[in-house]
PDB file of C-alpha atoms in Angstrom:
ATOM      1  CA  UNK A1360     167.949 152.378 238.413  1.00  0.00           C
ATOM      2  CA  UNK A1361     168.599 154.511 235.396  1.00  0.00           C
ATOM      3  CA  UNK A1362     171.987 155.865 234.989  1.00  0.00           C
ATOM      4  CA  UNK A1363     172.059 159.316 234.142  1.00  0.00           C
ATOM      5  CA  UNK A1364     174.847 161.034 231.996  1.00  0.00           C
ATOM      6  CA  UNK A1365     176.561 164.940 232.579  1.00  0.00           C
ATOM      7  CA  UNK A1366     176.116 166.616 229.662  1.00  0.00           C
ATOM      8  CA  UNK A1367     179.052 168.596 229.018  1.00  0.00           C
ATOM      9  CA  UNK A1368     179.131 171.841 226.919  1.00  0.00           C
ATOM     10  CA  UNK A1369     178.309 170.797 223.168  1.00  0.00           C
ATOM     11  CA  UNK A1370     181.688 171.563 220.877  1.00  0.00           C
ATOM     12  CA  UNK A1371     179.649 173.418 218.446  1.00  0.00           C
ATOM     13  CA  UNK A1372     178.494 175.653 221.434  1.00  0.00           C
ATOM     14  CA  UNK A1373     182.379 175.929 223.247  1.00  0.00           C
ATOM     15  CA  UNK A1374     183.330 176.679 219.213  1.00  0.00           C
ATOM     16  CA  UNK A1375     180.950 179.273 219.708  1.00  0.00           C
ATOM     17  CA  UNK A1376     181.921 180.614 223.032  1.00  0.00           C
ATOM     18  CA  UNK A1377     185.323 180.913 222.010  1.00  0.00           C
ATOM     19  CA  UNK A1378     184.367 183.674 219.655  1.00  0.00           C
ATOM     20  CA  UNK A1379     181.861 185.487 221.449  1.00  0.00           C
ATOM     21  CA  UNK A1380     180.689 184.738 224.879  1.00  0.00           C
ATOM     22  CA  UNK A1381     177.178 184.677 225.454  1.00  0.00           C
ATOM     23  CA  UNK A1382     177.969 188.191 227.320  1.00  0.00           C
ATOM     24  CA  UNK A1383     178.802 189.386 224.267  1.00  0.00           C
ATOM     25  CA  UNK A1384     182.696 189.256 224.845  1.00  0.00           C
ATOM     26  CA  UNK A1385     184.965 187.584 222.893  1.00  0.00           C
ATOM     27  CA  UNK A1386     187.592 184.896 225.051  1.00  0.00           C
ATOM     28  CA  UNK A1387     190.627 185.690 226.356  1.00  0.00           C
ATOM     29  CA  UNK A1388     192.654 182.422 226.486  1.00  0.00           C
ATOM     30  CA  UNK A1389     195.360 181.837 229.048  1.00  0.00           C
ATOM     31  CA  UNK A1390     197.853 179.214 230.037  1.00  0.00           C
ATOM     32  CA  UNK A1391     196.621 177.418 232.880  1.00  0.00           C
ATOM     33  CA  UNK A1392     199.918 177.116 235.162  1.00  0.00           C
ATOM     34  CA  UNK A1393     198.488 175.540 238.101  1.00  0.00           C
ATOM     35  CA  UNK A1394     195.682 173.319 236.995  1.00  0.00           C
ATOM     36  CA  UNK A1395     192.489 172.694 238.432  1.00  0.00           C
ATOM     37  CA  UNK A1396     189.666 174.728 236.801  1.00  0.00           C
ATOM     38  CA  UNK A1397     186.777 172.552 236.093  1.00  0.00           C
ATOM     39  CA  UNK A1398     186.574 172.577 232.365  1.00  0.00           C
ATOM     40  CA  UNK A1399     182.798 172.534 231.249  1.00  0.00           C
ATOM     41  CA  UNK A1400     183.758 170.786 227.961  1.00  0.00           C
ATOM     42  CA  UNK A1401     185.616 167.887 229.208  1.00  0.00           C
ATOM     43  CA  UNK A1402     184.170 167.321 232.807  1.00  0.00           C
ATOM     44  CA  UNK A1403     187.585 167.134 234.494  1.00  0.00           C
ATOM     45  CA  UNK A1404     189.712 169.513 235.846  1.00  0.00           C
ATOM     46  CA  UNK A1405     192.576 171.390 234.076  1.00  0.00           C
ATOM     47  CA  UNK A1406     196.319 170.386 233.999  1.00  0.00           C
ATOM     48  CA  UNK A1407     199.037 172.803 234.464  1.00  0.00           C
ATOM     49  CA  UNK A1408     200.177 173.830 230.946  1.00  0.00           C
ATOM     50  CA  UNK A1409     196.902 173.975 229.085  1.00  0.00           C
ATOM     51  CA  UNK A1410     195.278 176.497 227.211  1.00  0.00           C
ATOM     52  CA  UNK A1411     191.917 177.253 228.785  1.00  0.00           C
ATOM     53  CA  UNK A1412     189.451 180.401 228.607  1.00  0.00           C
ATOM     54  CA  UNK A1413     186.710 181.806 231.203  1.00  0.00           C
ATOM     55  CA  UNK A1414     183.545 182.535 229.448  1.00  0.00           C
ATOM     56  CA  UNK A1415     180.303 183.278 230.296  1.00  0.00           C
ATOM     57  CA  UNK A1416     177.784 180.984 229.716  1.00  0.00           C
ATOM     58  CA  UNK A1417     173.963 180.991 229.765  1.00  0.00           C
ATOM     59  CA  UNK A1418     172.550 176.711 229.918  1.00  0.00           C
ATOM     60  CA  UNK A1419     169.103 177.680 230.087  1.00  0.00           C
ATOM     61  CA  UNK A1420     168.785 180.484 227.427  1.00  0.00           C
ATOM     62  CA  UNK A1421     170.518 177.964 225.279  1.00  0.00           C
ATOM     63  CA  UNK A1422     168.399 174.633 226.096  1.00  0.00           C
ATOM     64  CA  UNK A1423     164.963 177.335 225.787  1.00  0.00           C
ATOM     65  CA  UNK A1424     166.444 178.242 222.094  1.00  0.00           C
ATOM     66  CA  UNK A1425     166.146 175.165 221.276  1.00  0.00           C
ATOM     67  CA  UNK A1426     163.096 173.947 223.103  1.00  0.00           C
ATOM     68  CA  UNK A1427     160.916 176.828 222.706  1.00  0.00           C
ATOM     69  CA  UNK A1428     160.710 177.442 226.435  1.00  0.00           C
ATOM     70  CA  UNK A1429     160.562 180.997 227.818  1.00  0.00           C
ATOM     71  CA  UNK A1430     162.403 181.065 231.504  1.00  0.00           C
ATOM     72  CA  UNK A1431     162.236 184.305 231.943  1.00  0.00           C
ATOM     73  CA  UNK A1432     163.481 185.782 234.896  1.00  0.00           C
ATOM     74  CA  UNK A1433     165.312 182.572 235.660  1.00  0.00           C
ATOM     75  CA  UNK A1434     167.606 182.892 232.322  1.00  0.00           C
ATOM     76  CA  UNK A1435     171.389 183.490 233.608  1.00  0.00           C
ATOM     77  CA  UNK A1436     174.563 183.341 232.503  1.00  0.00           C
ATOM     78  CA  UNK A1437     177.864 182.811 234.221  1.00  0.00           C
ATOM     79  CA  UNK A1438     181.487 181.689 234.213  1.00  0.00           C
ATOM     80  CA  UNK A1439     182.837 178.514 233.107  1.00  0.00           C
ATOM     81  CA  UNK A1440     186.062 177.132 232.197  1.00  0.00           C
ATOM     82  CA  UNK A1441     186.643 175.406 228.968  1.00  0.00           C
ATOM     83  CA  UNK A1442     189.404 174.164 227.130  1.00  0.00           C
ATOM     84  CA  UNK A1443     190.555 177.172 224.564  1.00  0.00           C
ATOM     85  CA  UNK A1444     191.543 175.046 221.591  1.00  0.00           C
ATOM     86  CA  UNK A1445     190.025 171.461 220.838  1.00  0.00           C
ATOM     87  CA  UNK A1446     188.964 168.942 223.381  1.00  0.00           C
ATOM     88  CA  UNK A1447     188.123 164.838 223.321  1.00  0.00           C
ATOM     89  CA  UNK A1448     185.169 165.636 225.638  1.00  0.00           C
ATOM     90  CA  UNK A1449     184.709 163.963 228.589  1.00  0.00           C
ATOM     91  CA  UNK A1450     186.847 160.179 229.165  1.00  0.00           C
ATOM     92  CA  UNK A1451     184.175 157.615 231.131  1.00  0.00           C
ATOM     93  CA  UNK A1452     180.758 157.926 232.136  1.00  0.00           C
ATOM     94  CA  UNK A1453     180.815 158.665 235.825  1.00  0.00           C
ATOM     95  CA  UNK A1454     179.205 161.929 237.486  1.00  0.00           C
ATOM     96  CA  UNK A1455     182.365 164.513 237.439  1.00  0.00           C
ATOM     97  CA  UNK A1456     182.657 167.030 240.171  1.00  0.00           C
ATOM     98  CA  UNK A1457     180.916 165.198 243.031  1.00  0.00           C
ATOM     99  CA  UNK A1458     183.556 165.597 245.605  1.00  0.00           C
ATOM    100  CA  UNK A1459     182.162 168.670 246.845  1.00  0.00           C
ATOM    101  CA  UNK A1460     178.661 170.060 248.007  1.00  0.00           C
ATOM    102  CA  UNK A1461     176.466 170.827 244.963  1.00  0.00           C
ATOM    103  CA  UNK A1462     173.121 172.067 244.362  1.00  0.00           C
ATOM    104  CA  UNK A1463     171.145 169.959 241.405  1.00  0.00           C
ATOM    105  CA  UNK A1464     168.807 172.598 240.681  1.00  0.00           C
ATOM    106  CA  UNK A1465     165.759 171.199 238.600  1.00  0.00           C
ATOM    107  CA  UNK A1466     163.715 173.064 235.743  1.00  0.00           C
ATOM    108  CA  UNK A1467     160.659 172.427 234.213  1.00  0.00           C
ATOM    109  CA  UNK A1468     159.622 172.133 230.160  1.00  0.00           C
ATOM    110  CA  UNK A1469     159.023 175.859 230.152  1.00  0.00           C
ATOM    111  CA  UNK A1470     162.092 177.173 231.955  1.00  0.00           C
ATOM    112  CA  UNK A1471     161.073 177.791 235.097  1.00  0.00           C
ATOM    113  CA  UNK A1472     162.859 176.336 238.587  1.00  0.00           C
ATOM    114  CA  UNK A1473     160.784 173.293 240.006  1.00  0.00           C
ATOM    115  CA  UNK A1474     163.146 173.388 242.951  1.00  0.00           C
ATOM    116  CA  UNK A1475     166.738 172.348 244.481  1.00  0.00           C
ATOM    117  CA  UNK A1476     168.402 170.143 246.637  1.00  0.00           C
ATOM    118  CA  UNK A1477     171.768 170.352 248.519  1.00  0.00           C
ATOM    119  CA  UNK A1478     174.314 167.056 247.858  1.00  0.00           C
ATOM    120  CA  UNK A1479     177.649 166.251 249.715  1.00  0.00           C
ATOM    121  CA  UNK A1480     178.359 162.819 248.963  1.00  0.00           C
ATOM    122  CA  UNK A1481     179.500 161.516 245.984  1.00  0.00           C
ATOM    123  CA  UNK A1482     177.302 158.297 246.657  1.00  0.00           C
ATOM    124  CA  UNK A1483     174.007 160.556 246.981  1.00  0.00           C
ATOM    125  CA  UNK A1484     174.200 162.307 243.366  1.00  0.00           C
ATOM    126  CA  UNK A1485     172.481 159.456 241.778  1.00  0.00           C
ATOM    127  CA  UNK A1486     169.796 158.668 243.985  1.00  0.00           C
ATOM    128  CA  UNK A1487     169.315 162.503 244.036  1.00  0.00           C
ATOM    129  CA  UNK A1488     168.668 162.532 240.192  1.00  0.00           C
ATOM    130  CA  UNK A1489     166.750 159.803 240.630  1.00  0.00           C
ATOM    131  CA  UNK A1490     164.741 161.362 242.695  1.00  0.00           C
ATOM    132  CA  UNK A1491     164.496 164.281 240.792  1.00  0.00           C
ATOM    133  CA  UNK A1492     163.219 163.394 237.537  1.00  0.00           C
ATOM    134  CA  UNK A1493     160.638 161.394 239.911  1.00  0.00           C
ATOM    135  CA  UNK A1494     158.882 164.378 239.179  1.00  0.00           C
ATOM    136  CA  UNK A1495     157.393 164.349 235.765  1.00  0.00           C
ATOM    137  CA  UNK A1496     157.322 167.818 235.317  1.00  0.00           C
ATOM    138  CA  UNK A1497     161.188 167.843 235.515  1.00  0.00           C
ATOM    139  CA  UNK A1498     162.957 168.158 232.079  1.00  0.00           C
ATOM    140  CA  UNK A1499     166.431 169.008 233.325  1.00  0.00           C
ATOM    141  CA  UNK A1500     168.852 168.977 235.956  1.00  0.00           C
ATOM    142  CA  UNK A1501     171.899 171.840 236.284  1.00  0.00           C
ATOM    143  CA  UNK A1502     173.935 170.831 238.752  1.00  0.00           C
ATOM    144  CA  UNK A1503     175.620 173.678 240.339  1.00  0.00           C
ATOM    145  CA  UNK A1504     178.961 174.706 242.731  1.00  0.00           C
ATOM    146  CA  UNK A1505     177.658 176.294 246.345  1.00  0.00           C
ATOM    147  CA  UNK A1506     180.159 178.353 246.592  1.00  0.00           C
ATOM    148  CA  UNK A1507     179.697 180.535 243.787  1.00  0.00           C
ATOM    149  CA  UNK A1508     176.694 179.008 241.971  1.00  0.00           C
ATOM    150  CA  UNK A1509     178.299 178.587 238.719  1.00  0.00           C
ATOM    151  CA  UNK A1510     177.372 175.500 236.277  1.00  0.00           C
ATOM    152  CA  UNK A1511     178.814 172.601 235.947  1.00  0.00           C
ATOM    153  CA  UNK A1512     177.112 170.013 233.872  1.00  0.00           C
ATOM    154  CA  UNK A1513     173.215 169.622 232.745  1.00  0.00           C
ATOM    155  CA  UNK A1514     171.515 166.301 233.322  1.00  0.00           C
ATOM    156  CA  UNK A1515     168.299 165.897 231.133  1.00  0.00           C
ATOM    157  CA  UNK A1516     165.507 163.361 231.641  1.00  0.00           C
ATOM    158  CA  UNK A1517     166.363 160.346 229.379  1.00  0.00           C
ATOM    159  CA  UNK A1518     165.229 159.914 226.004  1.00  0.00           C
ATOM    160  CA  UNK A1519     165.998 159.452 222.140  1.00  0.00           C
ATOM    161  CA  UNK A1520     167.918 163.217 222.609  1.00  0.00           C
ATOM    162  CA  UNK A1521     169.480 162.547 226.074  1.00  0.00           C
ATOM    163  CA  UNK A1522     173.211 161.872 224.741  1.00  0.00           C
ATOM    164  CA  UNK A1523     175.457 165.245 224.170  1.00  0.00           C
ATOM    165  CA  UNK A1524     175.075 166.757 221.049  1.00  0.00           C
ATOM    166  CA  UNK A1525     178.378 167.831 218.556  1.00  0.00           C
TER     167      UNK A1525
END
């Protein structure tokens, strides 16, 4: 079976963020006093005491910019957490965030949604990305919180590019 690996949010990207989001806004940064926002450039969740910053955040426009795709109606944006000064990136190489229902929602080479799938056990995220790049016409994987739909991590289809870039 092949193991896949979250992609976090590239540093160059959060660098970016932290300037201007991709709602055009620039970042407020806060202290975190209780902890537990699920930082998109680590993979883990806060600890009380750190300096963190909502954003918003568009995956797809930014994998199409660099892929040439065109999603269309199915470009978003919306908020994450990341860490508001620098970060070691994620620690380990196991699926973060599983401990809840997700939604791996999977895209095709040109953008577009290919489909989803509901997961609530931390056991059935890999065979679900297995299954999912099955599919030969899947190029990427968001997975996704159900309560609010925001973004967590991106899982791509492995590959000579499929390790996070700086």
């Amino acid at each position: 079976m092949t193991t896949r690996t979250a992609r976090p949010v590239p540093p160059s990207v959060v660098r970016e963020l932290l300037v201007t989001d991709d709602a055009g806004c620039p970042a407020v940064p806060h202290t975190d006093d209780e902890g537990g926002a699920p930082l998109r450039c680590c993979l883990r969740r806060s600890r009380p005491g750190e300096r963190v910053a909502l954003v918003s955040y568009a995956p797809l426009r930014r994998w199409a910019a660099g892929t040439g795709a065109d999603p269309g109606a199915y470009d978003e944006q919306g908020p994450v957490f990341l860490h508001a000064g620098e970060c070691a990136g994620p620690q380990g190489t196991d699926l973060p965030f599983t401990h809840a229902h997700r939604v791996l929602r999977r895209y095709s080479a040109d953008g577009r949604i290919l489909g989803g799938r509901l997961v609530g056990a931390p056991e059935d995220f890999a065979p679900a990305l297995t299954e999912a790049f099955a599919d030969p016409a899947t190029a990427l994987v968001h997975v996704r919180a159900v309560e609010y739909g925001c973004f967590l991590y991106e899982v791509r289809r492995a590959g000579p590019h499929d390790t996070p870039q700086p």
